[in-house]
Short mmCIF file of C-alpha atoms and ligand atoms in Angstrom, two decimals:
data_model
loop_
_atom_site.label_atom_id
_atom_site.label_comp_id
_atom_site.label_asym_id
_atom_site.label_seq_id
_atom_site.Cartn_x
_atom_site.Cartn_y
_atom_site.Cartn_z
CA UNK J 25 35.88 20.97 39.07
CA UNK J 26 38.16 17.86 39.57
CA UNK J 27 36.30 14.41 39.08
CA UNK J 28 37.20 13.62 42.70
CA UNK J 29 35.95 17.03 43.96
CA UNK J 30 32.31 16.38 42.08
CA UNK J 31 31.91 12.69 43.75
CA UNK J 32 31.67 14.12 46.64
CA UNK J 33 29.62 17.26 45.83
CA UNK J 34 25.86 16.35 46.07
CA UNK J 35 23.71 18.93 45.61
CA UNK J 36 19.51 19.47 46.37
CA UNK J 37 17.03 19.61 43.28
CA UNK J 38 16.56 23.23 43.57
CA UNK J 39 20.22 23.96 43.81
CA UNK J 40 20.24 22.25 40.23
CA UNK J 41 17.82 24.04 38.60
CA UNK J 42 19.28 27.34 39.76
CA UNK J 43 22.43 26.26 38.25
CA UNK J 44 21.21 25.26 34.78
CA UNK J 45 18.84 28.41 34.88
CA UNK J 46 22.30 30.51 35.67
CA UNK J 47 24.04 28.70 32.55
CA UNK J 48 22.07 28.05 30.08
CA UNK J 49 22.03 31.08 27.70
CA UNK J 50 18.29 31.58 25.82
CA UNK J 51 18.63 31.01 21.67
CA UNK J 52 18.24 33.24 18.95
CA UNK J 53 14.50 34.15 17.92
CA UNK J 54 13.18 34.45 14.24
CA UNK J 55 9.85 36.14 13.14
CA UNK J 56 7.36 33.15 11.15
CA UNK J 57 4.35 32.90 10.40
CA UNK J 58 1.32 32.06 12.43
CA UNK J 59 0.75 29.18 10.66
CA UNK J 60 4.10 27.68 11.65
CA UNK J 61 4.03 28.78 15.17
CA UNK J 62 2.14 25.79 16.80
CA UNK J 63 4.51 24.53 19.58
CA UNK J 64 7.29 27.10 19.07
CA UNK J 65 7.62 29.67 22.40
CA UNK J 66 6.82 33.22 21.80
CA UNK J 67 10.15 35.58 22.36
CA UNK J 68 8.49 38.72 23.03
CA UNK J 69 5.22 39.89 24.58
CA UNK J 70 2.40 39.97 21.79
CA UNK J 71 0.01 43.24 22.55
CA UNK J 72 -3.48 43.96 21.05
CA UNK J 73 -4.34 46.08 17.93
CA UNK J 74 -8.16 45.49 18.04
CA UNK J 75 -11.13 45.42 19.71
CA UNK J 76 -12.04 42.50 20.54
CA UNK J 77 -15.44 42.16 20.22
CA UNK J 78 -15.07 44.44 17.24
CA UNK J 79 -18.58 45.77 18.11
CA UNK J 80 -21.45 45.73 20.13
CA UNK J 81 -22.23 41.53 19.11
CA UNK J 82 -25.26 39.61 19.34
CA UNK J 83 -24.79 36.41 21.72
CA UNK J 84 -28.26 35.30 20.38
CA UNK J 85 -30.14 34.29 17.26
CA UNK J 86 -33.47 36.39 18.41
CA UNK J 87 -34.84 40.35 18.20
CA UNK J 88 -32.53 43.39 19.42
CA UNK J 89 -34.95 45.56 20.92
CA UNK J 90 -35.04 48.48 23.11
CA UNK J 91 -34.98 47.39 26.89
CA UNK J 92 -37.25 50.25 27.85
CA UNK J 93 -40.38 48.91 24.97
CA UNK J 94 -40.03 45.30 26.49
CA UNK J 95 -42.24 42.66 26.55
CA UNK J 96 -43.22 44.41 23.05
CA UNK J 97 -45.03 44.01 21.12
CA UNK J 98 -42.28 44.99 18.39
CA UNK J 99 -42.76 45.50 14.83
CA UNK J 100 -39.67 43.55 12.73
CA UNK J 101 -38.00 45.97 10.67
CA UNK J 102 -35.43 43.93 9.02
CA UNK J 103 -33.20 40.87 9.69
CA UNK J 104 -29.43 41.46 9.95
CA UNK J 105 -26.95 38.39 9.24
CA UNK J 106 -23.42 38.36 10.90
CA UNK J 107 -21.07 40.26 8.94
CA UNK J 108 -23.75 42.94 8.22
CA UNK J 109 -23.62 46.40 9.84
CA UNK J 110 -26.89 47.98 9.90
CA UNK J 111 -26.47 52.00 9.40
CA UNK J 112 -30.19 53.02 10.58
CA UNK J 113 -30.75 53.75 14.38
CA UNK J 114 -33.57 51.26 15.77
CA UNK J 115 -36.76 53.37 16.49
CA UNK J 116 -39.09 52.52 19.23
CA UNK J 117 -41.25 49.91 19.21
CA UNK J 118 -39.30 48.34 16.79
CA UNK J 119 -36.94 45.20 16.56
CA UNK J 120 -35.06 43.38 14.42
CA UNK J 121 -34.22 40.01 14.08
CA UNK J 122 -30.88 39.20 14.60
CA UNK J 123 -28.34 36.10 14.21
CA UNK J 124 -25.27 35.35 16.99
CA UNK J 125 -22.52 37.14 16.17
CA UNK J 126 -24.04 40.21 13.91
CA UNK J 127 -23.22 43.89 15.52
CA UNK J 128 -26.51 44.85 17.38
CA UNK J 129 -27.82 48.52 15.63
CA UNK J 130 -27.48 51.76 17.38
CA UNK J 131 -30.49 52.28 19.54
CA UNK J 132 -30.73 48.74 20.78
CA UNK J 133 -29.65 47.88 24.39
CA UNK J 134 -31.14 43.85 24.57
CA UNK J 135 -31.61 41.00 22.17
CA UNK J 136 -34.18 38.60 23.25
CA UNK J 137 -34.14 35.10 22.44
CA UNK J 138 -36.09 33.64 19.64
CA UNK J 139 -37.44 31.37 22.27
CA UNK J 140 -38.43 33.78 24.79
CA UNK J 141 -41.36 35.13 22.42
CA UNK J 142 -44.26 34.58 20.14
CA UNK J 143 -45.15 35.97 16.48
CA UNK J 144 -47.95 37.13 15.12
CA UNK J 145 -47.88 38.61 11.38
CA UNK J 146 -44.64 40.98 11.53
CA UNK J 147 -44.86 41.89 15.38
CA UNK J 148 -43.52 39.39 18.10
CA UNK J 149 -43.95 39.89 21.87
CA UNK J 150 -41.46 38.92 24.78
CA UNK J 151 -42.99 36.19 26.60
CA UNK J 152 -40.32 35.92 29.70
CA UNK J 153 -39.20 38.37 32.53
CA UNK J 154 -35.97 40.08 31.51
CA UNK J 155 -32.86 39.01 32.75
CA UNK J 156 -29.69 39.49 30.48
CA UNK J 157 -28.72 41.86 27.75
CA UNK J 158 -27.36 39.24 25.59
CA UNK J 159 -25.11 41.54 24.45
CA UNK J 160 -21.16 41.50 24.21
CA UNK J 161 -20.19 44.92 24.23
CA UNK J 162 -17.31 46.10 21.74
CA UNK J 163 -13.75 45.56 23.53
CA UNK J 164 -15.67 43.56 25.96
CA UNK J 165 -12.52 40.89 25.48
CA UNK J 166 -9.64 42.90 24.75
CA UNK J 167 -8.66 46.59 23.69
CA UNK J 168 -6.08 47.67 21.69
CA UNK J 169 -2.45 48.35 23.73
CA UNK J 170 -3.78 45.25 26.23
CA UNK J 171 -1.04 42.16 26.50
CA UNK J 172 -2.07 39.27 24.23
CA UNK J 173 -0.09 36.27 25.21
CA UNK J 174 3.64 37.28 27.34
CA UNK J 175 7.04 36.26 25.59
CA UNK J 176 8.03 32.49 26.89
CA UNK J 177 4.51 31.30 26.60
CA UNK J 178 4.84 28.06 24.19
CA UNK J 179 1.82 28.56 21.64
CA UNK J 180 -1.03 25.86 21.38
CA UNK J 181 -3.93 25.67 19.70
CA UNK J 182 -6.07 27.93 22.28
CA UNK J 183 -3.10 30.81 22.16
CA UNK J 184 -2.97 30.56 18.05
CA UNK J 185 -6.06 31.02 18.08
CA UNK J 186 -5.97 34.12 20.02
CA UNK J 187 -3.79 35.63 17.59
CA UNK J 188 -5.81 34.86 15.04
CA UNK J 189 -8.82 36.78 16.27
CA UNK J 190 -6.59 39.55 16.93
CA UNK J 191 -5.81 39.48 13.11
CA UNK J 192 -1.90 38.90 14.04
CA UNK J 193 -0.26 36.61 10.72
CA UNK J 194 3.63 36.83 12.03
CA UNK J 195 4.94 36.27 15.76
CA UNK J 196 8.97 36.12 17.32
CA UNK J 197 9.54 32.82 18.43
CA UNK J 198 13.09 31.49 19.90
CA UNK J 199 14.66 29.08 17.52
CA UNK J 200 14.28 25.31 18.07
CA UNK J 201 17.55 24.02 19.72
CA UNK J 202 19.05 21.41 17.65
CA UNK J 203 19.24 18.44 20.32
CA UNK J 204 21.37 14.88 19.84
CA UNK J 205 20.84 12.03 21.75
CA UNK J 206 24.09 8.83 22.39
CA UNK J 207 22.85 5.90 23.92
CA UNK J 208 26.07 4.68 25.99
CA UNK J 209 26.50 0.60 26.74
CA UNK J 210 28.38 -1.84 25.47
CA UNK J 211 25.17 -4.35 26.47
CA UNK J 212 23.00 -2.24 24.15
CA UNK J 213 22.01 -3.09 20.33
CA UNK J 214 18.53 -1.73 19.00
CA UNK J 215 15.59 -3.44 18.24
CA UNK J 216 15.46 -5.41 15.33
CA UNK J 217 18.37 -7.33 16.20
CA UNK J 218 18.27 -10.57 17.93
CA UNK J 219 19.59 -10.46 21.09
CA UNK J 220 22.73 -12.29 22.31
CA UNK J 221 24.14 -13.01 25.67
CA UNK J 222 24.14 -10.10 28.09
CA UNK J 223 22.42 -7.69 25.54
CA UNK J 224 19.45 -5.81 26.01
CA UNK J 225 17.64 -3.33 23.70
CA UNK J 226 18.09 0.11 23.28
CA UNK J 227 15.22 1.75 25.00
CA UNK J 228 16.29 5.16 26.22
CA UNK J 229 17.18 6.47 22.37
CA UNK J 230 14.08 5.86 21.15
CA UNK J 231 11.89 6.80 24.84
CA UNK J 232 14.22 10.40 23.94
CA UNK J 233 13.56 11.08 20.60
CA UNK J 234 9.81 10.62 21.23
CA UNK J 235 9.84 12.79 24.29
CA UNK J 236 11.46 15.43 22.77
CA UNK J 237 9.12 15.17 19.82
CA UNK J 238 6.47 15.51 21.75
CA UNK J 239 8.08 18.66 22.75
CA UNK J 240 8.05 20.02 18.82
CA UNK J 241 11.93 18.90 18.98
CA UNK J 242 13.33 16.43 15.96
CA UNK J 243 16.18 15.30 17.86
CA UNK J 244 18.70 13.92 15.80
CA UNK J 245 19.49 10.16 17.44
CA UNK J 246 22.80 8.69 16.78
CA UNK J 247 22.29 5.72 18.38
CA UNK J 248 24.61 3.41 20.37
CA UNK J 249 28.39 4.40 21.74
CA UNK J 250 30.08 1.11 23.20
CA UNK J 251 31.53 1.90 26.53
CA UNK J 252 34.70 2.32 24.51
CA UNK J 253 36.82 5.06 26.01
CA UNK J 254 38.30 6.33 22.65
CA UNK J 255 35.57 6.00 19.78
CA UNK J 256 32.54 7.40 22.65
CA UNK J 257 34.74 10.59 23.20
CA UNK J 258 34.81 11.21 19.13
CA UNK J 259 31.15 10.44 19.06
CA UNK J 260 30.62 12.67 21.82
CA UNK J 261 33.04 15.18 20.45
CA UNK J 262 31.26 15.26 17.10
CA UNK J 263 27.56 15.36 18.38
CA UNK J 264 28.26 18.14 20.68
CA UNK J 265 29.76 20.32 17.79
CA UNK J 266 26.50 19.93 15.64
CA UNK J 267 23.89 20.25 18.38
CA UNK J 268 22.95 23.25 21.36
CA UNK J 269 22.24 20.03 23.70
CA UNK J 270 23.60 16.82 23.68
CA UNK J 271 21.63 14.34 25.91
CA UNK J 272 23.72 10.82 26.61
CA UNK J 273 22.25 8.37 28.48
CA UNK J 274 24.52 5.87 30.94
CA UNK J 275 28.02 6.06 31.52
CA UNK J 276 28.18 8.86 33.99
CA UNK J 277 27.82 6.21 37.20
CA UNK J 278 30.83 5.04 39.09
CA UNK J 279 31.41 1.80 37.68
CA UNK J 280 35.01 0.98 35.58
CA UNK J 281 33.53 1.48 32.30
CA UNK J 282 31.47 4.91 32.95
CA UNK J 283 33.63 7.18 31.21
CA UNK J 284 31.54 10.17 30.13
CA UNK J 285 32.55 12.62 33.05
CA UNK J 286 35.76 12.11 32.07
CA UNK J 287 35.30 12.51 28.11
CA UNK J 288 33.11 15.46 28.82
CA UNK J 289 35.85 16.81 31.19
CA UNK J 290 38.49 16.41 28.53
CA UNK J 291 36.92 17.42 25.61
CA UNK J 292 37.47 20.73 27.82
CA UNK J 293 33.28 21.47 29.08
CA UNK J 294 32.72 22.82 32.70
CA UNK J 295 31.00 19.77 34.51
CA UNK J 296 28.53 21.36 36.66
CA UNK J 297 26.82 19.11 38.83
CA UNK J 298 27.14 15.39 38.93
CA UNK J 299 25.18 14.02 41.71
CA UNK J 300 21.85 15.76 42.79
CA UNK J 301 19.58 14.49 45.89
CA UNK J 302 17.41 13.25 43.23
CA UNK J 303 15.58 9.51 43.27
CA UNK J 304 15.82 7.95 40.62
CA UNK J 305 18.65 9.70 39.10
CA UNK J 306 21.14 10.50 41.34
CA UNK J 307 24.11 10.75 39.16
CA UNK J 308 22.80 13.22 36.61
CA UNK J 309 25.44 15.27 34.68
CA UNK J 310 25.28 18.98 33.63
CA UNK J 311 28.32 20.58 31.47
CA UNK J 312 28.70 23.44 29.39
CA UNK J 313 31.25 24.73 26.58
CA UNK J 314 30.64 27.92 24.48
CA UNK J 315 26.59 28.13 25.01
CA UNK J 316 26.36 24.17 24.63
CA UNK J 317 25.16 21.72 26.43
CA UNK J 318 25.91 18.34 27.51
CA UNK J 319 23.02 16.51 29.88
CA UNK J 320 24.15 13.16 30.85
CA UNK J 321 21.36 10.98 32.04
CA UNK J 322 21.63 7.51 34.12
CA UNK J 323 21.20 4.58 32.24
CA UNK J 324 18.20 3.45 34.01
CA UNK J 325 15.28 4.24 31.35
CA UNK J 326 13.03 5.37 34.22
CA UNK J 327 16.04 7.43 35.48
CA UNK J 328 16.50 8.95 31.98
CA UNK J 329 12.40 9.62 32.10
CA UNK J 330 12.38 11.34 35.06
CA UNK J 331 15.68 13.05 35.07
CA UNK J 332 14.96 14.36 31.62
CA UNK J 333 11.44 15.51 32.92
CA UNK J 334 13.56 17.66 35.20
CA UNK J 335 17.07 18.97 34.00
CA UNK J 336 16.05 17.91 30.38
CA UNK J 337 13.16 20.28 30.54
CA UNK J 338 15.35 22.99 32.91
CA UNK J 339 17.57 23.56 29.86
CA UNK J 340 14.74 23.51 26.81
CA UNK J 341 13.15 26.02 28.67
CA UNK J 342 15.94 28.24 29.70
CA UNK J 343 16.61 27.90 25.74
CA UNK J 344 13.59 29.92 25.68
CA UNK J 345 14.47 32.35 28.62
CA UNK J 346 11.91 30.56 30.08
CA UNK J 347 11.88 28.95 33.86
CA UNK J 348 10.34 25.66 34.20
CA UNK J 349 6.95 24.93 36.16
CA UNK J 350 6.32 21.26 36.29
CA UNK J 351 1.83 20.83 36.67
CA UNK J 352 1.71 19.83 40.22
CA UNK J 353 -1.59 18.74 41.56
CA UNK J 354 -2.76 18.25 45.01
CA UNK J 355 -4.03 15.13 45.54
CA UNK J 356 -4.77 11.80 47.69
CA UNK J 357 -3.10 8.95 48.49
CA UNK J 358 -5.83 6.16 48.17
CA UNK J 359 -3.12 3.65 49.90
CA UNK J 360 0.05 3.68 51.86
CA UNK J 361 3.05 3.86 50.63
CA UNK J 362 6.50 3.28 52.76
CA UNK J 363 10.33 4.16 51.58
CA UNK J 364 13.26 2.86 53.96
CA UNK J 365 15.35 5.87 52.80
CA UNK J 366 14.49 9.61 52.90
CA UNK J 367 17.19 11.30 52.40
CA UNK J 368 16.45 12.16 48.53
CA UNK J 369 13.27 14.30 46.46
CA UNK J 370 11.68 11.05 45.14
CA UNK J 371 9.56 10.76 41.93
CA UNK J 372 7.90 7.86 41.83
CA UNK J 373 5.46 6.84 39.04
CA UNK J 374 1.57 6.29 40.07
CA UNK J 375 -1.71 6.05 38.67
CA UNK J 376 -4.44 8.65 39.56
CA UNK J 377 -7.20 7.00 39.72
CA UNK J 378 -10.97 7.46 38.60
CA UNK J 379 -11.43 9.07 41.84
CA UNK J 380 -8.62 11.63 41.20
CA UNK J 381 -6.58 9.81 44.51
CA UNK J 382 -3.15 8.57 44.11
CA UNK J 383 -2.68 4.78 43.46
CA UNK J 384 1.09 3.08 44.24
CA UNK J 385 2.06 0.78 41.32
CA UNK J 386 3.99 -2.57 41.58
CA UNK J 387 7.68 -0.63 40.51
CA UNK J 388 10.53 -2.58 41.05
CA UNK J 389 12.98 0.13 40.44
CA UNK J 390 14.38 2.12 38.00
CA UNK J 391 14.77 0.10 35.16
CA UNK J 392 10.95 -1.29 35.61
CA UNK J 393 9.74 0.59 31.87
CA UNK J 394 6.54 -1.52 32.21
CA UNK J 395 5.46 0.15 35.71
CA UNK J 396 6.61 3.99 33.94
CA UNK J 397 4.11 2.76 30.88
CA UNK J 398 1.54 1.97 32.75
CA UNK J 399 1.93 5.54 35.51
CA UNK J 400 0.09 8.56 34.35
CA UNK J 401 1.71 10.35 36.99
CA UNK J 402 4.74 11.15 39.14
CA UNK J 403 4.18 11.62 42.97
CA UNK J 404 6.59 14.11 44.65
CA UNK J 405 7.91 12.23 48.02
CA UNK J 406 10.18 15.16 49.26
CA UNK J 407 13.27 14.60 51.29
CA UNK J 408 12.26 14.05 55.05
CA UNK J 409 9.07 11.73 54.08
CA UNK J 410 9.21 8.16 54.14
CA UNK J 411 5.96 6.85 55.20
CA UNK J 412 2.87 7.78 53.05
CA UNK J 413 -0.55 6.74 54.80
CA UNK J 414 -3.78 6.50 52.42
CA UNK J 415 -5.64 9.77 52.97
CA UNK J 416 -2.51 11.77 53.12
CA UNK J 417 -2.73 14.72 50.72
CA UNK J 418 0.46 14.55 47.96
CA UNK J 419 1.45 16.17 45.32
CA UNK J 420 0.97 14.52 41.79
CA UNK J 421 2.89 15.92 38.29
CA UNK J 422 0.80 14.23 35.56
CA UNK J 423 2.44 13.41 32.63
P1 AMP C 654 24.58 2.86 33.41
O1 AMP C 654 23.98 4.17 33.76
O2 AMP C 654 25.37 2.90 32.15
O3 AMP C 654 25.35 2.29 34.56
O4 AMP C 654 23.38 1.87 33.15
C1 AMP C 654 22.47 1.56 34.17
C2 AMP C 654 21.53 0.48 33.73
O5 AMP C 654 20.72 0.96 32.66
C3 AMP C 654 22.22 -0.76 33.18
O6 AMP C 654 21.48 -1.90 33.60
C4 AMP C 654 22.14 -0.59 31.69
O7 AMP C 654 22.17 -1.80 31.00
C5 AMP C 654 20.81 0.11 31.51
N1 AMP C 654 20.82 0.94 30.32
C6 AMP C 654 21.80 1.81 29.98
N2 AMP C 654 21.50 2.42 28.83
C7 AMP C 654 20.33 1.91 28.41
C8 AMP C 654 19.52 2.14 27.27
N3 AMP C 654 19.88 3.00 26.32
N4 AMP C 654 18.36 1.46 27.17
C9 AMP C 654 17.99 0.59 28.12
N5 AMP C 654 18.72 0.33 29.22
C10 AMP C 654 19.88 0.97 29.38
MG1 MG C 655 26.57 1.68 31.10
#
């Protein structure tokens, strides 16, 4: 598609997402260890090979008894720990005490709680009314042959540990994609440096490597690219080569020194979107070569938040074969909150408050970081909507 052609292409949110969910071709997986597998995605469904309770367990420290002999008394035959099976059948009449999480013996239907009764030399007695077992039958959980955790699910602690109990030690996970990040300005030097006229710090580097490490991703960062035609398309050129996704940040506007449509363009990728009815963010770049990726992101470093919150995750997850689902919440707006325009799917950063309602934050525009640092959310103002009233029911992504 022809620069020209693209300019005046602007396509909806969900016409995006399609697009990069059509391109972007899912990585190679690799078999590791469990104990490496926090934060990686899981390439193929993960199925059961146990019982889960193993066996009949005790949910109590107290006596398994027969139901039928109950409120006792019960003479205590023998104590059994967790981790010991007891062979011998429990007789009437007879109990024994047992701690949480040891398998309950053949014959017994109940364990009572150590509370519930009172002992006299080596007999107790059941001093409540029944009402619970306080037993977790065997398989009660999971049986073998039943789905564990599907394939695209990214592990955390509650899923490893899941596949621990099952007794699983290896699991196919998709590959990390290797992911650079160019900062594009001539204005911008990094911190550490004192600033001289016109400059400003390099925020949207750093704000990228963190986000994607928070996403189990060690970017590699090369820094600032001058909006210098010649030496940004050989940084460019050499970044994409060594990465699966290349995120740049500025340069892809309209204004005389935003070259990177046209580097990307002729260092021979497909540009496939360049302006999406998105606020902030409008002029968000998608191109592909040979199962890489280039994302270029508006210099604006709430732009590059929120834009990389959606394409940026679009494309890690589609690296996983994976579709994204941003958390949505329903929630309240606890004031009003007016737009002039409406013609573009807004994300605007807010605070939910103690109250779980929406609060509007002083945000004087895209490149406001402060308001972004302060916002533990992002309400959804879809296209259409311009006048929020306090009470109105929303949509919040927290983040
Ligand atoms: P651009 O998208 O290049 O037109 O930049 C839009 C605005 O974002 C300009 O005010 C830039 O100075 C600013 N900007 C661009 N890149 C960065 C960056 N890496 N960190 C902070 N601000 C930036
Ligand atoms: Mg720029």
């Amino acid at each position: 598609m022809g620069q020209e052609q693209l300019d005046n292409k602007l396509i909806t949110v969900e016409e995006a997402k399609t697009i990069v969910e059509s391109m972007v071709k899912a990585l190679k997986s690799e078999t590791i260890d469990l104990s490496h597998a926090n934060g990686r995605t899981l390439a193929s469904n993960v199925y059961s090979t146990v019982y889960i309770p193993p066996f009949n367990r005790s949910a109590m420290d107290g006596f398994a008894c027969r139901k039928e002999d109950l409120p006792g008394p019960f003479k205590v035959v023998a104590t059994i720990a967790a981790g010991v099976q007891i062979e011998d059948k429990l007789e009437a009449e007879h109990c024994y005490r047992i701690m949480t999480g040891a398998p309950v013996p053949d014959g017994a239907d109940t364990v009572i709680m150590i509370e519930h009764t009172i002992a006299s030399d080596d007999q107790i007695l059941f001093t409540k009314e029944f009402t619970k077992s306080n037993i977790s039958p065997k398989g009660d959980d999971l049986k073998p042959g039943d789905l564990l955790i599907k394939a695209g699910t990214p592990l955390k602690s509650s899923q490893i540990a899941l596949l621990a109990s099952s007794g699983i030690t290896q699991v196919e996970v998709y590959n990390l994609p290797k992911v650079g990040i160019i900062s594009t300005g001539s204005e911008l030097i990094e911190p550490g440096i004192d600033l001289d006229k016109g400059q400003i710090y390099n925020s949207n580097g750093h704000q990228l490597k963190a986000r994607l490490n928070e996403l189990n991703i060690d970017a590699s960062n090369y820094g600032v690219s001058p909006d210098d035609y010649d030496s940004l398309k050989g940084n460019i050129e050499k970044a994409f080569k060594a990465n699966d996704l290349l995120v740049l940040t500025g340069g892809v506007s309209v204004g005389d020194y935003d070259y990177v449509p046209a580097i990307i363009e002729e260092l021979g990728l497909e540009i496939h979107f360049s302006k999406i009815s998105a606020k902030p963010g409008k002029h968000t770049v998608f191109a592909s070569k040979d199962d890489k990726y280039i994302l270029g992101l508006p210099g604006n470093p709430v732009s590059t938040l929120i834009q990389f919150e959606e394409c940026g995750r679009w494309i890690l997850s589609a690296f996983n074969n994976s579709a994204f689902k941003a958390l949505r919440i329903k929630s309240i707006m606890a004031c009003d909150h007016y737009r002039k325009r409406n013609d573009r799917f807004e994300l605007f950063p807010v605070r939910i408050n103690d109250d779980g309602k929406v609060e509007s934050l002083s945000y004087h525009g895209s490149a406001h970081m402060h308001a972004i640092s302060i916002a533990n959310a992002l309400l959804e103002i879809p296209i259409g909507v311009n006048d929020l009233k306090k009470g109105d029911k929303v949509y919040v992504r927290p983040f």
